Amino acid sequence: MMQVFADFHVHTGAARGRPVKMAASHQLTVSASLDWAMRVKGLHIVGLVDAVCDPVLEEIRQLRDAGLLVPVPGGGLLYQSSLLVVLGAEVEIRVSPRGAAHFGCWLPTVEAAADFQTWLKTVQSNTSLSSQVARTEPVRLADEVHARGGLLVVHHAFTPFKGLIGSAADRLANVLPLCAVDAIELGLSADADMADRLREMREFTFLSNSDAHSLPSIAREFNVLAVRELSFAEIRAACRRVDGRTVEANLGLYPPLGKYYRTRCRRCGAIVAPDPCACGADADIVQGVWDRIEAIADDDVPVHPPWRAPYRYIVPLSFVPGVGPRTYAKLVQTFGGEAPLVFQPPSERAIAEVVGERLAARIAAALSGRMAVSPGGAGRYGRIEEA
C-alpha cells in the first residue's frame, strides 16, 4: 500500500481570464493550484471542485491535449507524474425551506465531467461559475453522478452556510437515502468527535478538506489515504474501505480555529450561546458548529465505529505568529512540503536549525497542539494566542 496525502476540495478563482469562484483569489488558477499543491504543500492528490465550470473544463482539456495532464487507467489525471488530479463540481441545491446545501460531485475522467456538465446545463442557469444553484433534487443529483462512475460527497456538512446538517436539515436521511452518499466532508469547524455524536454519521467515511479559496489555504486540512496506486478507482475503494484501502487519518484544523466554531454576533463579535447578545435587536447571530451539534446530537459523547480514521489536529504554519512568507518558504523547502511536515513533525531542534530557537519552540508547540486558542465564529477565524 502507498500512503498518500489528499485534499479533495480546491476551488478555482479564475480560468482563461474569466472569474469562476467569485469569493476566491484570482491567483488560484488551475496551473497555479497544481504547482502549489505538489511543490509547496507536498500533496499526492488534489480535487478541483470547479472543474466542470465552462472555462475550467476548457483549460483542463488544453492541459490534457498538451500532455501536461495524463489520463490514468483507473480514472483521474496525472500531473508531472506525481500528483493525481480529480475533477469535480460543487452544486448547490435547496433541500428544505430552511436553506440550501453544497454537494461535491467527483468524476473519474474528462469525458465523464463533460457529460455531467451537459446534464448540469439543463438545471443550472450559468455553468461558468462555481457552486451555482441547481433546479433539481439531491437524489437526482446522486443518480447523475453515479451514472457517470462518480462519487457524491456532502461538502462542509456542518457549517452554518450551505452545510446540509449545519443549516438546512437536522438529519441527512431527511434529504436523501444514506446509501446515495459516498463520504462526508466535515468542514473547518468540525471534527470526528463532534460528527460521531450523530448516529447516522457512523455509516460514513469522513474527509477533511481545505475548501481552499486561495493558494496558501490548500491543504490547511487534508487526508492520509492507504491505496495501491494513484487513481480515482483507488479513491473510491478508500472511501468504501475495500481490501485494505482506507482513509488512514484526517488532519484538520483544531475546531476552535475554524471561523464557524462558536455562535457569535457578527456585529460585536461576542460569543452569544447560551447568553443573549448585548446588541439586542441589532444583533447579527451566526450559529456555530459546536452549538449546532449540541442542539441536535443523539448522544452526549461520540461513538466511533471501529474502522474510523483517527482525527489529528493540525495548525497550518501560516497561523503561527512569527511565520511570515520567507520563514514559511524555508520550512517547506527544508522539510519537503507543509503536509509531510505537519503529519510527521520534525524535532524542535531540527526546526530551530532553520528558524532559530524561539520561533522553533512556538512552531513545535503548535504542531503538537499545545497552544492556547481564542475560538472563532461568525466568519472570523480563531487565533493562536502568543505566549
CSV table of C-alpha atoms in Angstrom, one decimal:
chain,number,residue,atom,x,y,z
A,1,MET,CA,0.0,0.0,0.0
A,2,MET,CA,1.0,3.6,-0.6
A,3,GLN,CA,0.5,6.3,2.0
A,4,VAL,CA,-0.7,9.5,0.2
A,5,PHE,CA,-1.8,13.0,1.1
A,6,ALA,CA,-5.0,14.2,-0.4
A,7,ASP,CA,-7.0,17.5,-0.4
A,8,PHE,CA,-10.2,16.9,-2.5
A,9,HIS,CA,-11.7,20.4,-2.2
A,10,VAL,CA,-9.8,23.2,-4.0
A,11,HIS,CA,-11.7,26.0,-5.8
A,12,THR,CA,-10.6,27.9,-8.9
A,13,GLY,CA,-10.6,31.7,-8.8
A,14,ALA,CA,-10.2,32.3,-12.5
A,15,ALA,CA,-9.7,30.4,-15.7
A,16,ARG,CA,-9.0,31.6,-19.2
A,17,GLY,CA,-9.2,35.2,-17.9
A,18,ARG,CA,-12.7,34.7,-16.5
A,19,PRO,CA,-13.8,34.6,-12.9
A,20,VAL,CA,-15.0,31.2,-11.7
A,21,LYS,CA,-15.4,31.3,-7.9
A,22,MET,CA,-16.3,34.9,-7.1
A,23,ALA,CA,-15.1,34.7,-3.5
A,24,ALA,CA,-11.7,33.1,-4.4
A,25,SER,CA,-8.4,34.7,-5.3
A,26,HIS,CA,-7.8,35.2,-9.0
A,27,GLN,CA,-4.3,33.8,-8.4
A,28,LEU,CA,-6.0,30.4,-7.7
A,29,THR,CA,-5.8,29.2,-11.3
A,30,VAL,CA,-5.6,25.6,-12.4
A,31,SER,CA,-1.9,25.6,-13.2
A,32,ALA,CA,-1.0,27.6,-10.0
A,33,SER,CA,-3.1,25.2,-7.9
A,34,LEU,CA,-1.4,22.1,-9.2
A,35,ASP,CA,2.1,23.6,-8.8
A,36,TRP,CA,1.3,24.8,-5.3
A,37,ALA,CA,-0.4,21.5,-4.2
A,38,MET,CA,2.6,19.5,-5.3
A,39,ARG,CA,5.7,21.7,-4.7
A,40,VAL,CA,4.7,23.8,-1.7
A,41,LYS,CA,2.1,21.6,0.1
A,42,GLY,CA,3.6,18.1,-0.7
A,43,LEU,CA,0.2,16.6,-1.8
A,44,HIS,CA,-0.2,13.5,-3.9
A,45,ILE,CA,-3.9,14.0,-4.8
A,46,VAL,CA,-5.8,17.3,-5.3
A,47,GLY,CA,-9.5,17.7,-6.2
A,48,LEU,CA,-10.5,20.6,-8.4
A,49,VAL,CA,-14.1,21.2,-7.4
A,50,ASP,CA,-14.8,23.7,-10.2
A,51,ALA,CA,-13.5,21.5,-13.0
A,52,VAL,CA,-17.0,21.3,-14.6
A,53,CYS,CA,-17.3,25.1,-14.9
A,54,ASP,CA,-17.0,26.0,-18.6
A,55,PRO,CA,-13.6,27.9,-18.6
A,56,VAL,CA,-12.0,25.4,-16.2
A,57,LEU,CA,-13.0,22.4,-18.2
A,58,GLU,CA,-11.7,24.1,-21.4
A,59,GLU,CA,-8.4,24.7,-19.6
A,60,ILE,CA,-8.2,21.1,-18.4
A,61,ARG,CA,-8.8,19.8,-21.9
A,62,GLN,CA,-6.0,22.0,-23.2
A,63,LEU,CA,-3.6,20.8,-20.5
A,64,ARG,CA,-4.5,17.2,-21.3
A,65,ASP,CA,-4.1,17.7,-25.0
A,66,ALA,CA,-0.7,19.3,-24.4
A,67,GLY,CA,0.4,16.2,-22.4
A,68,LEU,CA,0.6,18.1,-19.1
A,69,LEU,CA,-2.3,16.2,-17.6
A,70,VAL,CA,-2.1,12.5,-18.4
A,71,PRO,CA,-5.2,10.3,-18.0
A,72,VAL,CA,-4.8,7.4,-15.6
A,73,PRO,CA,-6.4,4.0,-16.5
A,74,GLY,CA,-8.3,3.9,-13.2
A,75,GLY,CA,-9.5,7.4,-13.5
A,76,GLY,CA,-8.0,10.8,-12.7
A,77,LEU,CA,-5.3,12.8,-14.4
A,78,LEU,CA,-1.6,12.7,-13.5
A,79,TYR,CA,0.4,16.0,-13.3
A,80,GLN,CA,4.2,15.8,-13.5
A,81,SER,CA,4.0,12.0,-12.8
A,82,SER,CA,3.3,12.6,-9.1
A,83,LEU,CA,0.1,14.5,-8.5
A,84,LEU,CA,-3.3,12.9,-9.2
A,85,VAL,CA,-5.9,15.5,-10.2
A,86,VAL,CA,-9.6,14.7,-9.5
A,87,LEU,CA,-12.2,16.6,-11.5
A,88,GLY,CA,-15.3,17.8,-9.7
A,89,ALA,CA,-18.2,20.1,-9.3
A,90,GLU,CA,-19.7,21.8,-6.3
A,91,VAL,CA,-23.5,22.0,-6.7
A,92,GLU,CA,-26.0,23.9,-4.6
A,93,ILE,CA,-29.5,22.6,-4.1
A,94,ARG,CA,-32.2,24.0,-1.9
A,95,VAL,CA,-33.0,20.9,0.2
A,96,SER,CA,-35.6,22.3,2.6
A,97,PRO,CA,-37.5,25.5,3.5
A,98,ARG,CA,-34.6,26.3,5.8
A,99,GLY,CA,-32.0,26.5,3.2
A,100,ALA,CA,-29.6,25.1,0.6
A,101,ALA,CA,-26.6,22.8,0.8
A,102,HIS,CA,-23.5,22.1,-1.2
A,103,PHE,CA,-22.7,18.8,-2.7
A,104,GLY,CA,-19.4,17.6,-4.2
A,105,CYS,CA,-19.7,15.7,-7.5
A,106,TRP,CA,-16.4,14.0,-8.2
A,107,LEU,CA,-15.9,12.5,-11.7
A,108,PRO,CA,-13.3,10.0,-12.9
A,109,THR,CA,-12.5,11.3,-16.4
A,110,VAL,CA,-12.6,14.4,-18.6
A,111,GLU,CA,-15.3,12.7,-20.7
A,112,ALA,CA,-17.4,12.0,-17.6
A,113,ALA,CA,-17.0,15.6,-16.4
A,114,ALA,CA,-18.1,16.9,-19.8
A,115,ASP,CA,-21.1,14.6,-19.9
A,116,PHE,CA,-22.1,15.6,-16.4
A,117,GLN,CA,-21.7,19.3,-17.5
A,118,THR,CA,-24.1,18.6,-20.3
A,119,TRP,CA,-26.8,17.5,-17.9
A,120,LEU,CA,-25.9,20.3,-15.4
A,121,LYS,CA,-26.7,22.8,-18.1
A,122,THR,CA,-30.3,21.6,-18.1
A,123,VAL,CA,-30.7,22.5,-14.4
A,124,GLN,CA,-28.3,25.4,-13.8
A,125,SER,CA,-28.5,28.9,-15.3
A,126,ASN,CA,-24.8,29.5,-15.5
A,127,THR,CA,-22.3,26.7,-15.6
A,128,SER,CA,-19.4,29.1,-16.0
A,129,LEU,CA,-19.4,29.9,-12.3
A,130,SER,CA,-18.8,27.8,-9.2
A,131,SER,CA,-21.3,26.5,-6.7
A,132,GLN,CA,-24.4,27.6,-8.6
A,133,VAL,CA,-28.0,26.6,-7.7
A,134,ALA,CA,-29.3,23.6,-9.5
A,135,ARG,CA,-33.1,23.2,-10.0
A,136,THR,CA,-33.1,19.5,-9.1
A,137,GLU,CA,-33.4,17.2,-6.1
A,138,PRO,CA,-30.4,15.6,-4.2
A,139,VAL,CA,-31.5,12.1,-5.2
A,140,ARG,CA,-31.5,13.1,-8.9
A,141,LEU,CA,-28.0,14.6,-8.5
A,142,ALA,CA,-26.7,11.5,-6.8
A,143,ASP,CA,-28.1,9.4,-9.7
A,144,GLU,CA,-26.5,11.6,-12.3
A,145,VAL,CA,-23.1,11.4,-10.6
A,146,HIS,CA,-23.2,7.7,-10.0
A,147,ALA,CA,-24.4,7.0,-13.6
A,148,ARG,CA,-21.0,8.5,-14.7
A,149,GLY,CA,-18.9,6.5,-12.3
A,150,GLY,CA,-18.5,9.4,-9.9
A,151,LEU,CA,-18.7,9.9,-6.1
A,152,LEU,CA,-21.2,12.1,-4.3
A,153,VAL,CA,-19.8,13.8,-1.2
A,154,VAL,CA,-21.7,16.2,1.2
A,155,HIS,CA,-19.4,19.2,1.3
A,156,HIS,CA,-18.7,21.0,4.6
A,157,ALA,CA,-21.6,19.2,6.2
A,158,PHE,CA,-21.8,21.1,9.5
A,159,THR,CA,-21.1,24.7,8.5
A,160,PRO,CA,-23.8,27.3,9.0
A,161,PHE,CA,-23.7,28.5,5.4
A,162,LYS,CA,-24.6,25.8,2.8
A,163,GLY,CA,-23.9,23.0,5.2
A,164,LEU,CA,-26.5,20.3,4.9
A,165,ILE,CA,-26.6,19.5,8.6
A,166,GLY,CA,-25.2,22.8,9.7
A,167,SER,CA,-28.2,24.8,8.5
A,168,ALA,CA,-30.6,23.1,6.0
A,169,ALA,CA,-31.7,19.9,7.8
A,170,ASP,CA,-31.4,18.1,11.1
A,171,ARG,CA,-30.6,14.7,9.5
A,172,LEU,CA,-29.1,13.6,6.3
A,173,ALA,CA,-31.7,10.9,6.0
A,174,ASN,CA,-34.4,13.6,5.8
A,175,VAL,CA,-32.8,14.8,2.5
A,176,LEU,CA,-31.7,11.6,0.6
A,177,PRO,CA,-31.0,7.9,1.3
A,178,LEU,CA,-27.8,7.3,3.2
A,179,CYS,CA,-26.7,4.8,0.5
A,180,ALA,CA,-26.6,7.7,-2.1
A,181,VAL,CA,-23.7,9.4,-0.3
A,182,ASP,CA,-20.2,8.2,-0.7
A,183,ALA,CA,-18.5,10.3,2.0
A,184,ILE,CA,-19.0,13.2,4.4
A,185,GLU,CA,-16.7,16.2,4.4
A,186,LEU,CA,-16.6,17.6,7.9
A,187,GLY,CA,-15.7,21.2,7.3
A,188,LEU,CA,-13.2,23.5,9.0
A,189,SER,CA,-15.0,23.9,12.4
A,190,ALA,CA,-15.9,20.2,12.9
A,191,ASP,CA,-14.1,17.0,13.8
A,192,ALA,CA,-14.8,13.3,14.1
A,193,ASP,CA,-15.7,13.6,17.8
A,194,MET,CA,-18.4,16.1,17.0
A,195,ALA,CA,-19.8,14.3,14.0
A,196,ASP,CA,-20.0,10.9,15.6
A,197,ARG,CA,-22.4,12.2,18.2
A,198,LEU,CA,-25.0,11.8,15.4
A,199,ARG,CA,-25.7,8.1,14.9
A,200,GLU,CA,-26.3,8.3,11.1
A,201,MET,CA,-22.8,9.7,10.6
A,202,ARG,CA,-21.3,6.5,11.8
A,203,GLU,CA,-22.1,4.9,8.4
A,204,PHE,CA,-19.7,7.1,6.6
A,205,THR,CA,-16.0,7.7,5.9
A,206,PHE,CA,-15.1,11.2,6.9
A,207,LEU,CA,-13.0,13.5,4.9
A,208,SER,CA,-11.1,16.7,6.0
A,209,ASN,CA,-10.5,19.0,3.0
A,210,SER,CA,-9.5,22.6,2.8
A,211,ASP,CA,-12.3,24.2,0.8
A,212,ALA,CA,-9.4,26.4,-0.5
A,213,HIS,CA,-10.2,29.9,-1.8
A,214,SER,CA,-6.5,30.9,-2.1
A,215,LEU,CA,-3.2,29.2,-2.8
A,216,PRO,CA,-2.0,29.3,0.8
A,217,SER,CA,-5.2,27.7,2.1
A,218,ILE,CA,-4.7,24.5,0.0
A,219,ALA,CA,-4.2,21.5,2.4
A,220,ARG,CA,-5.0,23.5,5.6
A,221,GLU,CA,-7.0,20.3,6.1
A,222,PHE,CA,-6.1,17.1,4.3
A,223,ASN,CA,-6.4,13.3,4.4
A,224,VAL,CA,-4.0,10.4,4.6
A,225,LEU,CA,-5.1,7.6,2.4
A,226,ALA,CA,-3.8,4.0,2.0
A,227,VAL,CA,-4.1,3.0,-1.7
A,228,ARG,CA,-2.3,0.7,-4.1
A,229,GLU,CA,-1.8,3.4,-6.8
A,230,LEU,CA,-2.9,6.9,-7.7
A,231,SER,CA,-6.2,6.6,-9.4
A,232,PHE,CA,-9.9,7.5,-9.0
A,233,ALA,CA,-10.8,3.8,-8.5
A,234,GLU,CA,-8.5,3.6,-5.5
A,235,ILE,CA,-10.1,6.8,-4.0
A,236,ARG,CA,-13.5,5.1,-4.4
A,237,ALA,CA,-12.1,2.0,-2.7
A,238,ALA,CA,-10.7,4.0,0.1
A,239,CYS,CA,-14.0,5.8,0.8
A,240,ARG,CA,-15.7,2.4,0.8
A,241,ARG,CA,-12.9,0.7,2.9
A,242,VAL,CA,-12.3,-2.1,0.3
A,243,ASP,CA,-9.5,-4.6,0.7
A,244,GLY,CA,-7.3,-2.5,2.9
A,245,ARG,CA,-7.8,0.7,1.0
A,246,THR,CA,-8.9,3.3,3.5
A,247,VAL,CA,-8.6,6.8,4.9
A,248,GLU,CA,-5.9,6.3,7.5
A,249,ALA,CA,-6.1,9.7,9.1
A,250,ASN,CA,-8.0,13.0,8.9
A,251,LEU,CA,-5.7,16.0,9.6
A,252,GLY,CA,-7.8,19.1,10.3
A,253,LEU,CA,-7.8,22.4,12.0
A,254,TYR,CA,-8.3,22.4,15.7
A,255,PRO,CA,-12.0,23.2,15.5
A,256,PRO,CA,-11.8,26.3,17.7
A,257,LEU,CA,-9.6,27.8,15.0
A,258,GLY,CA,-12.4,27.4,12.4
A,259,LYS,CA,-14.4,30.6,11.6
A,260,TYR,CA,-17.7,29.0,12.5
A,261,TYR,CA,-16.9,27.1,15.7
A,262,ARG,CA,-19.0,29.0,18.2
A,263,THR,CA,-22.2,31.0,17.9
A,264,ARG,CA,-21.2,34.7,17.6
A,265,CYS,CA,-22.7,38.0,16.8
A,266,ARG,CA,-21.2,39.4,13.6
A,267,ARG,CA,-21.9,42.9,14.8
A,268,CYS,CA,-20.0,42.9,18.1
A,269,GLY,CA,-18.0,39.6,17.8
A,270,ALA,CA,-19.3,38.3,21.2
A,271,ILE,CA,-20.0,34.6,21.8
A,272,VAL,CA,-23.7,34.6,22.5
A,273,ALA,CA,-24.7,31.0,23.3
A,274,PRO,CA,-26.3,30.4,25.7
A,275,ASP,CA,-26.5,34.0,26.8
A,276,PRO,CA,-28.2,36.6,24.6
A,277,CYS,CA,-26.2,39.3,22.7
A,278,ALA,CA,-25.9,42.7,24.2
A,279,CYS,CA,-26.7,44.1,20.7
A,280,GLY,CA,-30.4,43.3,21.3
A,281,ALA,CA,-32.5,43.7,18.2
A,282,ASP,CA,-29.4,44.8,16.2
A,283,ALA,CA,-27.6,41.5,16.8
A,284,ASP,CA,-26.5,39.5,13.7
A,285,ILE,CA,-26.2,36.0,15.1
A,286,VAL,CA,-24.4,33.1,13.2
A,287,GLN,CA,-24.9,29.7,14.9
A,288,GLY,CA,-21.6,27.9,15.5
A,289,VAL,CA,-20.9,24.3,14.6
A,290,TRP,CA,-20.3,23.3,18.2
A,291,ASP,CA,-23.6,24.8,19.4
A,292,ARG,CA,-25.4,23.3,16.4
A,293,ILE,CA,-24.2,19.8,17.2
A,294,GLU,CA,-25.0,20.3,20.9
A,295,ALA,CA,-28.6,21.0,19.8
A,296,ILE,CA,-29.2,18.1,17.6
A,297,ALA,CA,-26.8,15.3,18.8
A,298,ASP,CA,-28.2,11.8,19.5
A,299,ASP,CA,-25.5,11.1,22.1
A,300,ASP,CA,-23.7,13.1,24.7
A,301,VAL,CA,-20.4,11.6,23.7
A,302,PRO,CA,-19.1,10.4,20.4
A,303,VAL,CA,-19.3,6.7,19.5
A,304,HIS,CA,-16.8,5.9,16.8
A,305,PRO,CA,-17.1,2.8,14.6
A,306,PRO,CA,-14.0,0.5,14.9
A,307,TRP,CA,-12.8,1.5,11.5
A,308,ARG,CA,-13.0,5.2,12.0
A,309,ALA,CA,-9.8,7.0,11.0
A,310,PRO,CA,-8.1,9.0,13.8
A,311,TYR,CA,-8.6,12.7,13.6
A,312,ARG,CA,-5.4,14.6,14.2
A,313,TYR,CA,-5.4,18.3,14.9
A,314,ILE,CA,-3.1,20.5,12.9
A,315,VAL,CA,-2.2,24.1,12.9
A,316,PRO,CA,-1.2,25.5,9.4
A,317,LEU,CA,2.2,27.1,9.6
A,318,SER,CA,0.7,30.4,8.4
A,319,PHE,CA,-1.4,30.5,11.6
A,320,VAL,CA,1.6,30.5,13.9
A,321,PRO,CA,2.6,34.0,15.0
A,322,GLY,CA,6.0,34.9,13.5
A,323,VAL,CA,5.9,32.7,10.5
A,324,GLY,CA,6.0,35.1,7.5
A,325,PRO,CA,6.4,34.3,3.8
A,326,ARG,CA,10.2,33.9,4.0
A,327,THR,CA,10.2,31.7,7.0
A,328,TYR,CA,7.3,29.6,5.5
A,329,ALA,CA,9.3,29.1,2.3
A,330,LYS,CA,12.4,28.0,4.2
A,331,LEU,CA,10.4,25.5,6.2
A,332,VAL,CA,8.6,23.8,3.3
A,333,GLN,CA,11.7,23.7,1.2
A,334,THR,CA,13.7,22.1,4.0
A,335,PHE,CA,11.1,19.5,5.0
A,336,GLY,CA,9.6,18.7,1.6
A,337,GLY,CA,6.2,20.5,1.9
A,338,GLU,CA,3.8,21.5,4.5
A,339,ALA,CA,1.7,18.3,4.6
A,340,PRO,CA,4.6,16.0,5.4
A,341,LEU,CA,5.9,18.5,7.9
A,342,VAL,CA,2.6,18.6,9.9
A,343,PHE,CA,1.9,14.9,9.5
A,344,GLN,CA,5.3,13.9,10.9
A,345,PRO,CA,6.6,16.9,12.7
A,346,PRO,CA,10.4,17.2,12.9
A,347,SER,CA,12.1,17.7,16.3
A,348,GLU,CA,12.2,21.2,17.8
A,349,ARG,CA,16.0,21.0,17.3
A,350,ALA,CA,15.6,20.4,13.6
A,351,ILE,CA,13.1,23.3,13.2
A,352,ALA,CA,15.5,25.5,15.2
A,353,GLU,CA,18.3,24.9,12.7
A,354,VAL,CA,16.0,26.6,10.1
A,355,VAL,CA,14.2,29.4,12.0
A,356,GLY,CA,16.0,29.8,15.4
A,357,GLU,CA,15.2,28.5,18.8
A,358,ARG,CA,12.5,31.0,19.9
A,359,LEU,CA,10.2,30.6,16.8
A,360,ALA,CA,11.0,26.8,16.7
A,361,ALA,CA,9.5,26.5,20.2
A,362,ARG,CA,6.4,28.2,19.1
A,363,ILE,CA,6.1,26.1,15.9
A,364,ALA,CA,6.7,22.8,17.8
A,365,ALA,CA,4.0,23.8,20.3
A,366,ALA,CA,1.6,24.5,17.5
A,367,LEU,CA,2.3,21.2,15.7
A,368,SER,CA,1.8,19.3,19.0
A,369,GLY,CA,-1.5,21.2,19.8
A,370,ARG,CA,0.0,22.9,22.9
A,371,MET,CA,-1.1,26.4,22.1
A,372,ALA,CA,-3.9,28.5,23.6
A,373,VAL,CA,-6.6,29.5,21.1
A,374,SER,CA,-9.3,32.2,21.1
A,375,PRO,CA,-12.2,30.4,19.4
A,376,GLY,CA,-13.5,31.5,16.0
A,377,GLY,CA,-17.1,32.3,15.0
A,378,ALA,CA,-19.4,34.3,12.7
A,379,GLY,CA,-16.9,34.2,9.8
A,380,ARG,CA,-13.8,35.1,11.9
A,381,TYR,CA,-11.0,32.5,12.3
A,382,GLY,CA,-9.8,31.6,15.8
A,383,ARG,CA,-6.5,33.0,16.9
A,384,ILE,CA,-3.4,31.3,18.4
A,385,GLU,CA,-2.6,33.4,21.4
A,386,GLU,CA,1.0,34.3,21.7
A,387,ALA,CA,2.8,33.2,24.9
